[in-house]
mmCIF file of C-alpha atoms in Angstrom:
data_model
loop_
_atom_site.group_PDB
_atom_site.id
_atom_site.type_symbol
_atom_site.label_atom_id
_atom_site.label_comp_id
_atom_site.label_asym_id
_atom_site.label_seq_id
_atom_site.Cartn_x
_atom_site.Cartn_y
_atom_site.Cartn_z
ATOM 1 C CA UNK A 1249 -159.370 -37.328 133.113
ATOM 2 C CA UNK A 1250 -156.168 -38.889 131.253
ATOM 3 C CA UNK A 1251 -156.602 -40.719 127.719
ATOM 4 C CA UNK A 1252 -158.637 -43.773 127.611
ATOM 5 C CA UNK A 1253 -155.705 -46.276 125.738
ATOM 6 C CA UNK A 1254 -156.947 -48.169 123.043
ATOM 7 C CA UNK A 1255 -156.751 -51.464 124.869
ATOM 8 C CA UNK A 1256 -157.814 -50.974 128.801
ATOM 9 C CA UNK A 1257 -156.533 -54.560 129.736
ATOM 10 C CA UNK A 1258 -153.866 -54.213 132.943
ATOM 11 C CA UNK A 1259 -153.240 -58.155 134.104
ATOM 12 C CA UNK A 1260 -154.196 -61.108 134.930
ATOM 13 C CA UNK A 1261 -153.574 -61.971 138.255
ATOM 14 C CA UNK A 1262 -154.188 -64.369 141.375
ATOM 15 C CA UNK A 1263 -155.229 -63.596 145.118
ATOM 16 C CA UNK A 1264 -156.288 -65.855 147.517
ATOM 17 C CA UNK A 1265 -159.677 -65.159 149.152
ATOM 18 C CA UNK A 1266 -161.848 -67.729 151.157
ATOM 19 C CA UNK A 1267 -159.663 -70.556 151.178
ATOM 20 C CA UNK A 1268 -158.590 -70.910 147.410
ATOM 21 C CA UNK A 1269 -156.828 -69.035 144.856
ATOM 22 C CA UNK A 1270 -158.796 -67.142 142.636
ATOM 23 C CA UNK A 1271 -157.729 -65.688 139.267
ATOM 24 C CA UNK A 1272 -158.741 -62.434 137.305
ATOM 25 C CA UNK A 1273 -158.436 -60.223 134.803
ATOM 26 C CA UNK A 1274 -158.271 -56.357 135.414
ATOM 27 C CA UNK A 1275 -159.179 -53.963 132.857
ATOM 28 C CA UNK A 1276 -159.265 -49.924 133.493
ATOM 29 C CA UNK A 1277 -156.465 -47.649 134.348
ATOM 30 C CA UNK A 1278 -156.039 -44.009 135.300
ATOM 31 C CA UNK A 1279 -159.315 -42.603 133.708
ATOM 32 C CA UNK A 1280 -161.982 -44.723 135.689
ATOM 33 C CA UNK A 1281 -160.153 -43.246 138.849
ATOM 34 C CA UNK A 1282 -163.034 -41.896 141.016
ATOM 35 C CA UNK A 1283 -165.790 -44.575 140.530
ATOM 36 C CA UNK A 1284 -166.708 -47.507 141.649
ATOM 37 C CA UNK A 1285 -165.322 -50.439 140.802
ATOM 38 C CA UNK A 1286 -167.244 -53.164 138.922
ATOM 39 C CA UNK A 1287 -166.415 -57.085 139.120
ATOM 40 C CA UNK A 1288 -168.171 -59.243 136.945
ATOM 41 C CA UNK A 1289 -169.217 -63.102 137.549
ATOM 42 C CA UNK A 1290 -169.612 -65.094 134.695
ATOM 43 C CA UNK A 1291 -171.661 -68.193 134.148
ATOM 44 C CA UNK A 1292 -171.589 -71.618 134.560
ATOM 45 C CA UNK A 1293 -168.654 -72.419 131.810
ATOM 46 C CA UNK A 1294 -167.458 -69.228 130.515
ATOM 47 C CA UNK A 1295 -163.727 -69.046 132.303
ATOM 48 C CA UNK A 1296 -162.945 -65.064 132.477
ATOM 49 C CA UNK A 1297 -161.137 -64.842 129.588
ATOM 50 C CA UNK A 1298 -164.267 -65.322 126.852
ATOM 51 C CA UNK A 1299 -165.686 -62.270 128.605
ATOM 52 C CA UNK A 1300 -162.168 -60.392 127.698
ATOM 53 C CA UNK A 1301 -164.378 -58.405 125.046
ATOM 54 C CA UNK A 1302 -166.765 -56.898 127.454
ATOM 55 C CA UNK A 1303 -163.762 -56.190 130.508
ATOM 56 C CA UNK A 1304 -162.191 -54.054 127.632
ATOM 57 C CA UNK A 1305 -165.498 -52.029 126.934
ATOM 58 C CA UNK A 1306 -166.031 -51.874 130.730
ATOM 59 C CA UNK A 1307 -162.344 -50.915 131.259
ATOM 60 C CA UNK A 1308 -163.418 -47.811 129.009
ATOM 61 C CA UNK A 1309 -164.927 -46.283 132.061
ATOM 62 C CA UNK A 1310 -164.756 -48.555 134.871
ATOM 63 C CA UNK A 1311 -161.843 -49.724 137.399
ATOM 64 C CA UNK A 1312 -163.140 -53.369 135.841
ATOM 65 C CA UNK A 1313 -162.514 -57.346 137.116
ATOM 66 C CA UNK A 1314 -163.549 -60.292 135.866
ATOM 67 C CA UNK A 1315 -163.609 -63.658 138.012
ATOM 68 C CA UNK A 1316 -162.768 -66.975 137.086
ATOM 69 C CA UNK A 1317 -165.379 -68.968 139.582
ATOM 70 C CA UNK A 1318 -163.937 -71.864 141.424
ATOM 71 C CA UNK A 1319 -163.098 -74.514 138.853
ATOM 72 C CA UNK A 1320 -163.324 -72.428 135.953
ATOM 73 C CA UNK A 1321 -160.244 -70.992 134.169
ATOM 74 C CA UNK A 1322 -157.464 -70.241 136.469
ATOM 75 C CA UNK A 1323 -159.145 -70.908 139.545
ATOM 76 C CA UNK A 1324 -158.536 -73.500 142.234
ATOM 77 C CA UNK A 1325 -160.258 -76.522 141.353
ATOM 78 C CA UNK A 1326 -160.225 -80.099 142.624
ATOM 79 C CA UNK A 1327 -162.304 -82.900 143.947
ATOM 80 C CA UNK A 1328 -162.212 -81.937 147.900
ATOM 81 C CA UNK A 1329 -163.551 -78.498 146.752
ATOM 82 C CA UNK A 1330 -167.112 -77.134 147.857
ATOM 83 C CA UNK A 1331 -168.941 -75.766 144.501
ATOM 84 C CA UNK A 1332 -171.493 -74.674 146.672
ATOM 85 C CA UNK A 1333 -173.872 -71.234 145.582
ATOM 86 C CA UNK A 1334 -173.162 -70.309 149.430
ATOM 87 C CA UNK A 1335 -169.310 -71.343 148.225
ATOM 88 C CA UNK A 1336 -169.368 -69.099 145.121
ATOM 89 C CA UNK A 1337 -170.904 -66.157 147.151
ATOM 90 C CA UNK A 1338 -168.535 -65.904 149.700
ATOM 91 C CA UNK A 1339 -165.701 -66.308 147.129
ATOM 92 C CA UNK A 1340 -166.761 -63.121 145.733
ATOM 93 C CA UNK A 1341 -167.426 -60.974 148.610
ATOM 94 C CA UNK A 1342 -163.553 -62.105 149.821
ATOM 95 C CA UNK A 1343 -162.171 -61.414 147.010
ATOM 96 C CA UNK A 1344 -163.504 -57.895 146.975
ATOM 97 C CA UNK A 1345 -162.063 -57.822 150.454
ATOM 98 C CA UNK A 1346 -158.587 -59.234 149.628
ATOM 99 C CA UNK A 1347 -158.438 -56.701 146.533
ATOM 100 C CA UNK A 1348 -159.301 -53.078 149.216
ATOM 101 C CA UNK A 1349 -162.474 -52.659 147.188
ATOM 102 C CA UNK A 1350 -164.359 -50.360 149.333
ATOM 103 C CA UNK A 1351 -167.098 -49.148 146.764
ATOM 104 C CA UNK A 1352 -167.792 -52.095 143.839
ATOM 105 C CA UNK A 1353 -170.810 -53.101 141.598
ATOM 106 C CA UNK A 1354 -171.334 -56.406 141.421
ATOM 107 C CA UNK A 1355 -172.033 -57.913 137.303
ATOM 108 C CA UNK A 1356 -173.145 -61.343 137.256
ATOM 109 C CA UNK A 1357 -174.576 -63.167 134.155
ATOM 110 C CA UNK A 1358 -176.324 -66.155 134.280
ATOM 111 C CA UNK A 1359 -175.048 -68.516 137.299
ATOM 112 C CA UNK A 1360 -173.505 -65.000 138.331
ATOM 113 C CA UNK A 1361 -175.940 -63.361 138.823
ATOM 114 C CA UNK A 1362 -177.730 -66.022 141.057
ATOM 115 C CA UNK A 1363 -174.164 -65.881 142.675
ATOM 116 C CA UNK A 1364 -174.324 -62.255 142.597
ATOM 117 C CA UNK A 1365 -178.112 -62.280 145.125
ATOM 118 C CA UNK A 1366 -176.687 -64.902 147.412
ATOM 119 C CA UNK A 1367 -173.582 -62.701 148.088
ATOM 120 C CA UNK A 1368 -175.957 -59.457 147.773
ATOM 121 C CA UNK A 1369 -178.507 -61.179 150.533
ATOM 122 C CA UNK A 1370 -175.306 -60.400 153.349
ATOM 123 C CA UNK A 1371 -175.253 -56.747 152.275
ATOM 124 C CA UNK A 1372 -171.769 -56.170 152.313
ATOM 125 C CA UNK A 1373 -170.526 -52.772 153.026
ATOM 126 C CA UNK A 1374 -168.744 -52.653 149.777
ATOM 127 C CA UNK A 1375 -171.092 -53.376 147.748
ATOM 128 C CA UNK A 1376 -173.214 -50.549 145.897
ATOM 129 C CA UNK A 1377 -174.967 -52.162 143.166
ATOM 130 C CA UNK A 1378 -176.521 -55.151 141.419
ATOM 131 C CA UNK A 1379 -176.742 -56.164 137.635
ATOM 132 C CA UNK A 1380 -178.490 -59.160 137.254
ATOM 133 C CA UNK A 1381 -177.855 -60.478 133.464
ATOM 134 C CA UNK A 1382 -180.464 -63.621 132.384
ATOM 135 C CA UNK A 1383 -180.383 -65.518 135.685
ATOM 136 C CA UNK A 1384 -181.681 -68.623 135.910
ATOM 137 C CA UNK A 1385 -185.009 -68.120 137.738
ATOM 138 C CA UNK A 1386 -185.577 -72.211 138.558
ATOM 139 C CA UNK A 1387 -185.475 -73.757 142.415
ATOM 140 C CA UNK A 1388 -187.333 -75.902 144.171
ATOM 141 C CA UNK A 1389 -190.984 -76.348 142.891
ATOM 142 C CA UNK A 1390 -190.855 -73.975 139.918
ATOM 143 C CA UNK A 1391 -189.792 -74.673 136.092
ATOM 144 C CA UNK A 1392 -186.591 -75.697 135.308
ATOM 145 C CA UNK A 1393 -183.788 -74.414 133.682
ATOM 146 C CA UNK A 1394 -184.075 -74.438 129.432
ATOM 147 C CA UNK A 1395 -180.821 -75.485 128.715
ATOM 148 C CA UNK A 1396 -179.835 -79.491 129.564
ATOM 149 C CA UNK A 1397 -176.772 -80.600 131.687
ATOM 150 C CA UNK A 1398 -175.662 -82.470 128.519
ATOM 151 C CA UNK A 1399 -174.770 -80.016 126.489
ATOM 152 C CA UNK A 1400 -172.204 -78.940 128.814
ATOM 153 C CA UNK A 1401 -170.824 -82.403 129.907
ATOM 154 C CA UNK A 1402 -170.644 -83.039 125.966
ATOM 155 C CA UNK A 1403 -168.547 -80.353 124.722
ATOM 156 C CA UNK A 1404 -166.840 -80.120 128.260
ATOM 157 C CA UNK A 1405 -165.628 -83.807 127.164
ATOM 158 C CA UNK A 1406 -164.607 -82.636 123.446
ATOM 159 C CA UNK A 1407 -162.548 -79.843 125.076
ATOM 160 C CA UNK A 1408 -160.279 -81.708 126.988
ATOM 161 C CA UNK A 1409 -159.897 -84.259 124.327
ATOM 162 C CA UNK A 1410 -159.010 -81.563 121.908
ATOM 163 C CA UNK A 1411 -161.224 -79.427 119.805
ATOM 164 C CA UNK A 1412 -161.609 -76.382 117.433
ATOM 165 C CA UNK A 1413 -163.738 -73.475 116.667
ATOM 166 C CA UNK A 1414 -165.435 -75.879 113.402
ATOM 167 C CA UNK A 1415 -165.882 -78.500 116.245
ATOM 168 C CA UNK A 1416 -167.479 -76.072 118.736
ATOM 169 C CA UNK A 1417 -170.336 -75.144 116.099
ATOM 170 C CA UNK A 1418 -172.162 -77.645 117.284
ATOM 171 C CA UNK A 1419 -172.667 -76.076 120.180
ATOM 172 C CA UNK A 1420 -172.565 -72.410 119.698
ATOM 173 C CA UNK A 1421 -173.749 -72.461 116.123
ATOM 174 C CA UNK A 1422 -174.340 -68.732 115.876
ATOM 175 C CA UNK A 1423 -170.900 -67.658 117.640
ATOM 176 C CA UNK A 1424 -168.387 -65.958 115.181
ATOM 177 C CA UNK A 1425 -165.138 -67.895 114.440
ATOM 178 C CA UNK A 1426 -163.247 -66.117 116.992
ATOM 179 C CA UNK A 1427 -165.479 -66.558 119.769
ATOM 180 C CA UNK A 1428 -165.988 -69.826 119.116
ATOM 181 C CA UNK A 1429 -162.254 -70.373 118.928
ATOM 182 C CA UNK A 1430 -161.897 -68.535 122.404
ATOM 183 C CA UNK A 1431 -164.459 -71.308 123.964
ATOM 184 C CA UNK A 1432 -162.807 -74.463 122.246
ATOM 185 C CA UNK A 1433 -159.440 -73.360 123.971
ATOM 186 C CA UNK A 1434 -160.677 -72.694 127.375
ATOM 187 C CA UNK A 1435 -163.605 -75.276 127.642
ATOM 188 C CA UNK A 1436 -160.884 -77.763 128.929
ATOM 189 C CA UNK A 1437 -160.200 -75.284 132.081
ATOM 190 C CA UNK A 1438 -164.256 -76.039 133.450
ATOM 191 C CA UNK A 1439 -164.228 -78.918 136.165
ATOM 192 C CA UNK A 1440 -166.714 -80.959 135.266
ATOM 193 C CA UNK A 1441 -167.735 -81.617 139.051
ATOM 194 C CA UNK A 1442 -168.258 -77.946 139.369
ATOM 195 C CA UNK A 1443 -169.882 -77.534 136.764
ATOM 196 C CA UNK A 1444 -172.305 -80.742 137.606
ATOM 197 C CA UNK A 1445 -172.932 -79.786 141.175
ATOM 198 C CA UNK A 1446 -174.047 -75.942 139.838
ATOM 199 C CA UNK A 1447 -175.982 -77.423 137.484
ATOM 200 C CA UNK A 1448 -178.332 -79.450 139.948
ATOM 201 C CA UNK A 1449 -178.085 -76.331 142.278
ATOM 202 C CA UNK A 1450 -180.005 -74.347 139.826
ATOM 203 C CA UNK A 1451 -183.196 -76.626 140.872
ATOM 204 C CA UNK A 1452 -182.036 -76.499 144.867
ATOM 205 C CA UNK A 1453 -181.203 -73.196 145.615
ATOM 206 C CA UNK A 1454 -184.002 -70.702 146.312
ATOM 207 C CA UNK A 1455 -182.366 -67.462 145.271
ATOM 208 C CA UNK A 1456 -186.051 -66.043 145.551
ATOM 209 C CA UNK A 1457 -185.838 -66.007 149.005
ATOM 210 C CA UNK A 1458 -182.706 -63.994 149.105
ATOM 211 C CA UNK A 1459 -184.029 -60.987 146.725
ATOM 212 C CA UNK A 1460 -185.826 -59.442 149.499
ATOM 213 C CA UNK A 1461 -183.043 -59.206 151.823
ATOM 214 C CA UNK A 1462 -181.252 -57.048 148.804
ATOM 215 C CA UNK A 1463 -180.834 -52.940 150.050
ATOM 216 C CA UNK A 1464 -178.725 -52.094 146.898
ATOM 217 C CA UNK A 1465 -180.226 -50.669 143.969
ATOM 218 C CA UNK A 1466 -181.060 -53.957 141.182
ATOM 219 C CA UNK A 1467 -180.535 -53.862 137.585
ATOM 220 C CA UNK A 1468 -182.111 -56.730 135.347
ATOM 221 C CA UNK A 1469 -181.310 -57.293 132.202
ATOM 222 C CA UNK A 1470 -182.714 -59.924 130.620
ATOM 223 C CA UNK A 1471 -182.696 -61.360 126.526
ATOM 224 C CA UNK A 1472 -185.506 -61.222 124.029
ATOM 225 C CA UNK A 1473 -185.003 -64.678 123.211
ATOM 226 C CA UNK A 1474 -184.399 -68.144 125.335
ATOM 227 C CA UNK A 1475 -186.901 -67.993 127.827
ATOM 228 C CA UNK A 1476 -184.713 -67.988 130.789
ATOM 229 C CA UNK A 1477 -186.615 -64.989 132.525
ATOM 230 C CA UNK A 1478 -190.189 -64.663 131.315
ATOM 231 C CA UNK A 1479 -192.130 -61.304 131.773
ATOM 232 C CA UNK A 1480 -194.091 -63.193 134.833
ATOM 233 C CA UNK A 1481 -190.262 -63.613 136.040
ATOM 234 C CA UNK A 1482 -189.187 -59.881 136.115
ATOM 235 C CA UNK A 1483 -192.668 -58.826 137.814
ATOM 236 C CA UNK A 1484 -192.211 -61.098 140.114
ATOM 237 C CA UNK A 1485 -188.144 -60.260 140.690
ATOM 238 C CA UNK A 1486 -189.738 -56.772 140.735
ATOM 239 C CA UNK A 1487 -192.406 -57.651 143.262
ATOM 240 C CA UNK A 1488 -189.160 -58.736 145.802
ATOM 241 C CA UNK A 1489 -187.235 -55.943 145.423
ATOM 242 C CA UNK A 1490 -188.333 -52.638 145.085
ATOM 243 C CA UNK A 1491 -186.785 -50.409 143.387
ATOM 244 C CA UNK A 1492 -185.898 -53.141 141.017
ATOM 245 C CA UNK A 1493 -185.391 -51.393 137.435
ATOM 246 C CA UNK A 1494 -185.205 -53.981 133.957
ATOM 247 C CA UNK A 1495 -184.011 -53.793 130.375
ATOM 248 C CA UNK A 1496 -184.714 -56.687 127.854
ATOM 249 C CA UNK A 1497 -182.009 -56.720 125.123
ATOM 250 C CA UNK A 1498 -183.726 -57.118 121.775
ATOM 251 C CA UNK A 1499 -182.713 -59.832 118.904
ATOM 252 C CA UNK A 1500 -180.571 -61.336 122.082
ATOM 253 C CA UNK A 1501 -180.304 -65.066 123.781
ATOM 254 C CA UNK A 1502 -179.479 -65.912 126.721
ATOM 255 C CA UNK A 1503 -175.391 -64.900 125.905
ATOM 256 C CA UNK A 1504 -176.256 -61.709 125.296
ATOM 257 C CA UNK A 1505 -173.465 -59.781 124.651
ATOM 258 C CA UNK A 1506 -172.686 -62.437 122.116
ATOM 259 C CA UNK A 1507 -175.574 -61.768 120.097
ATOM 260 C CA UNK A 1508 -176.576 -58.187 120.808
ATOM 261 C CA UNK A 1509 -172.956 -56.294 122.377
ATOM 262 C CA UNK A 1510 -174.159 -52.604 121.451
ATOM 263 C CA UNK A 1511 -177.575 -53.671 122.959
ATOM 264 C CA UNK A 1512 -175.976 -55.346 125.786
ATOM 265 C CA UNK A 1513 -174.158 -52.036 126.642
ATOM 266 C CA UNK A 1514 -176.679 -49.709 126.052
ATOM 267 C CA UNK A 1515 -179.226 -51.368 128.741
ATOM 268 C CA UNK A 1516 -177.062 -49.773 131.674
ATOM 269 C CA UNK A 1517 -177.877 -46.657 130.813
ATOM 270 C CA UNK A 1518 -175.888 -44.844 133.483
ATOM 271 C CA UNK A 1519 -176.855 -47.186 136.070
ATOM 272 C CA UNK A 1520 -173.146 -47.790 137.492
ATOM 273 C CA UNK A 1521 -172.800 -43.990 138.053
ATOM 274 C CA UNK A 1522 -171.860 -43.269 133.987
ATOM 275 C CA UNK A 1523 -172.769 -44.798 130.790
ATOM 276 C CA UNK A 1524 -170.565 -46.998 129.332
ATOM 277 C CA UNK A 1525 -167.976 -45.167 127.007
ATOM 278 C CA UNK A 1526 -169.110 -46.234 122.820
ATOM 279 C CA UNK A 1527 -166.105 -48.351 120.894
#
């Protein structure tokens, strides 16, 4: 296997899949040739390029993309378009198509992972594996999502007005400089009807009653802190699909790779087919 370079980022580019243009990034090169590709989803406003740190780990040992969802980033966005779960899904599973993937894992954190089981629930023939990172476990008649839709709308609003890393501490208080920096520039990119309508979706959507129509193997990781999935939560994710195997990330909220990225690494053991290559 050739040199892993010291940076494994390749391009950014666009393909359209399901209607819309859809933007990435692709880490990797010639050493991850031979395994399965992995795509990660992000969450609700992180726009592909905030989770640049983790494609270039990734890109260490994996053929590696990372989406912009529709209205984040790069994406298509726009007032006519459907920010559906069901929309968000078969954005993914397209764009896996459009790209030849023929073997993938699918990474989704937060909203991406609850993107991640609705696309799963079709079992694509692509598709190999599942990594479920802190999804929101709330839907009709159970508890609802910790974190409030103002928050977002808030700093969504200081974005496009203009703001800067010192700004953003309001908000991400325990984010380094840099990251923080990263967020105030690429806030701006987040429609806020997108993010509104997969806000509300968290209550509507039932992805419980897509996790036992999963026949990949399921990964759950999950944060120490935050109380987005309690214990009850992974027994019963656990209870819908067998098999199902679970890490919690110690000293780690619900971003966890921004407070725990060794941790965050280290609880996928070699659960992609090889453990992620160290810094």
């Amino acid at each position: 296997m050739s040199t892993i370079p010291e940076s494994t980022f390749l391009y950014g580019g666009n393909v359209h899949a399901n209607g819309i243009r859809q933007h990435y990034l692709r880490y990797g090169g010639a050493h991850t040739a031979g395994r399965d590709a992995v795509v990660i989803v992000p969450g609700i406003t992180s726009p592909a390029i905030t989770w640049g740190f983790v494609g270039e780990r990734f890109g260490k040992t994996f053929d590696t993309y990372i989406l912009d969802v529709r209205g984040r980033g790069l994406s298509e966005a726009g007032a006519a378009l459907d920010y559906s779960l069901d929309a968000q899904a078969a954005d993914v599973l397209a764009f896996a198509q459009a790209l030849g993937l023929e073997r993938y894992s699918l990474v989704g954190h937060s909203m991406g992972g609850r993107i991640g089981v609705r696309a799963g629930r079709t079992q694509p023939a692509g598709l190999r594996r599942l990594v479920l990172v802190d999804p929101p476990v709330s839907g009709p008649g159970r508890r609802p999502y910790p974190a409030k839709l103002p928050w977002y709308v808030d700093s969504m609003a200081q974005a496009r007005h203009g703001m800067d890393a010192d700004a953003m501490r309001a908000f991400c208080p325990t984010w380094t400089e840099a990251q923080r920096q990263l967020r105030a520039e690429w806030l701006h990119t987040c429609d806020e009807r997108a993010i509104v309508q997969s806000f509300e979706a968290f209550q509507t959507d039932d992805i419980h009653a897509d996790l036992p129509r999963l026949k990949v193997p399921v990964l759950l990781i999950t944060a120490e802190k935050g109380d987005v999935v309690l214990d009850a939560d992974v027994a019963e994710i656990a209870g819908l699909v067998a098999g199902t195997q679970h890490h919690r990330v110690p000293a780690a909220g619900h971003m966890i790779p921004w407070d725990n990225e060794e941790g965050f690494y280290a609880a996928f053991g070699e659960f992609l087919g090889a453990p992620l290559v160290r810094a």
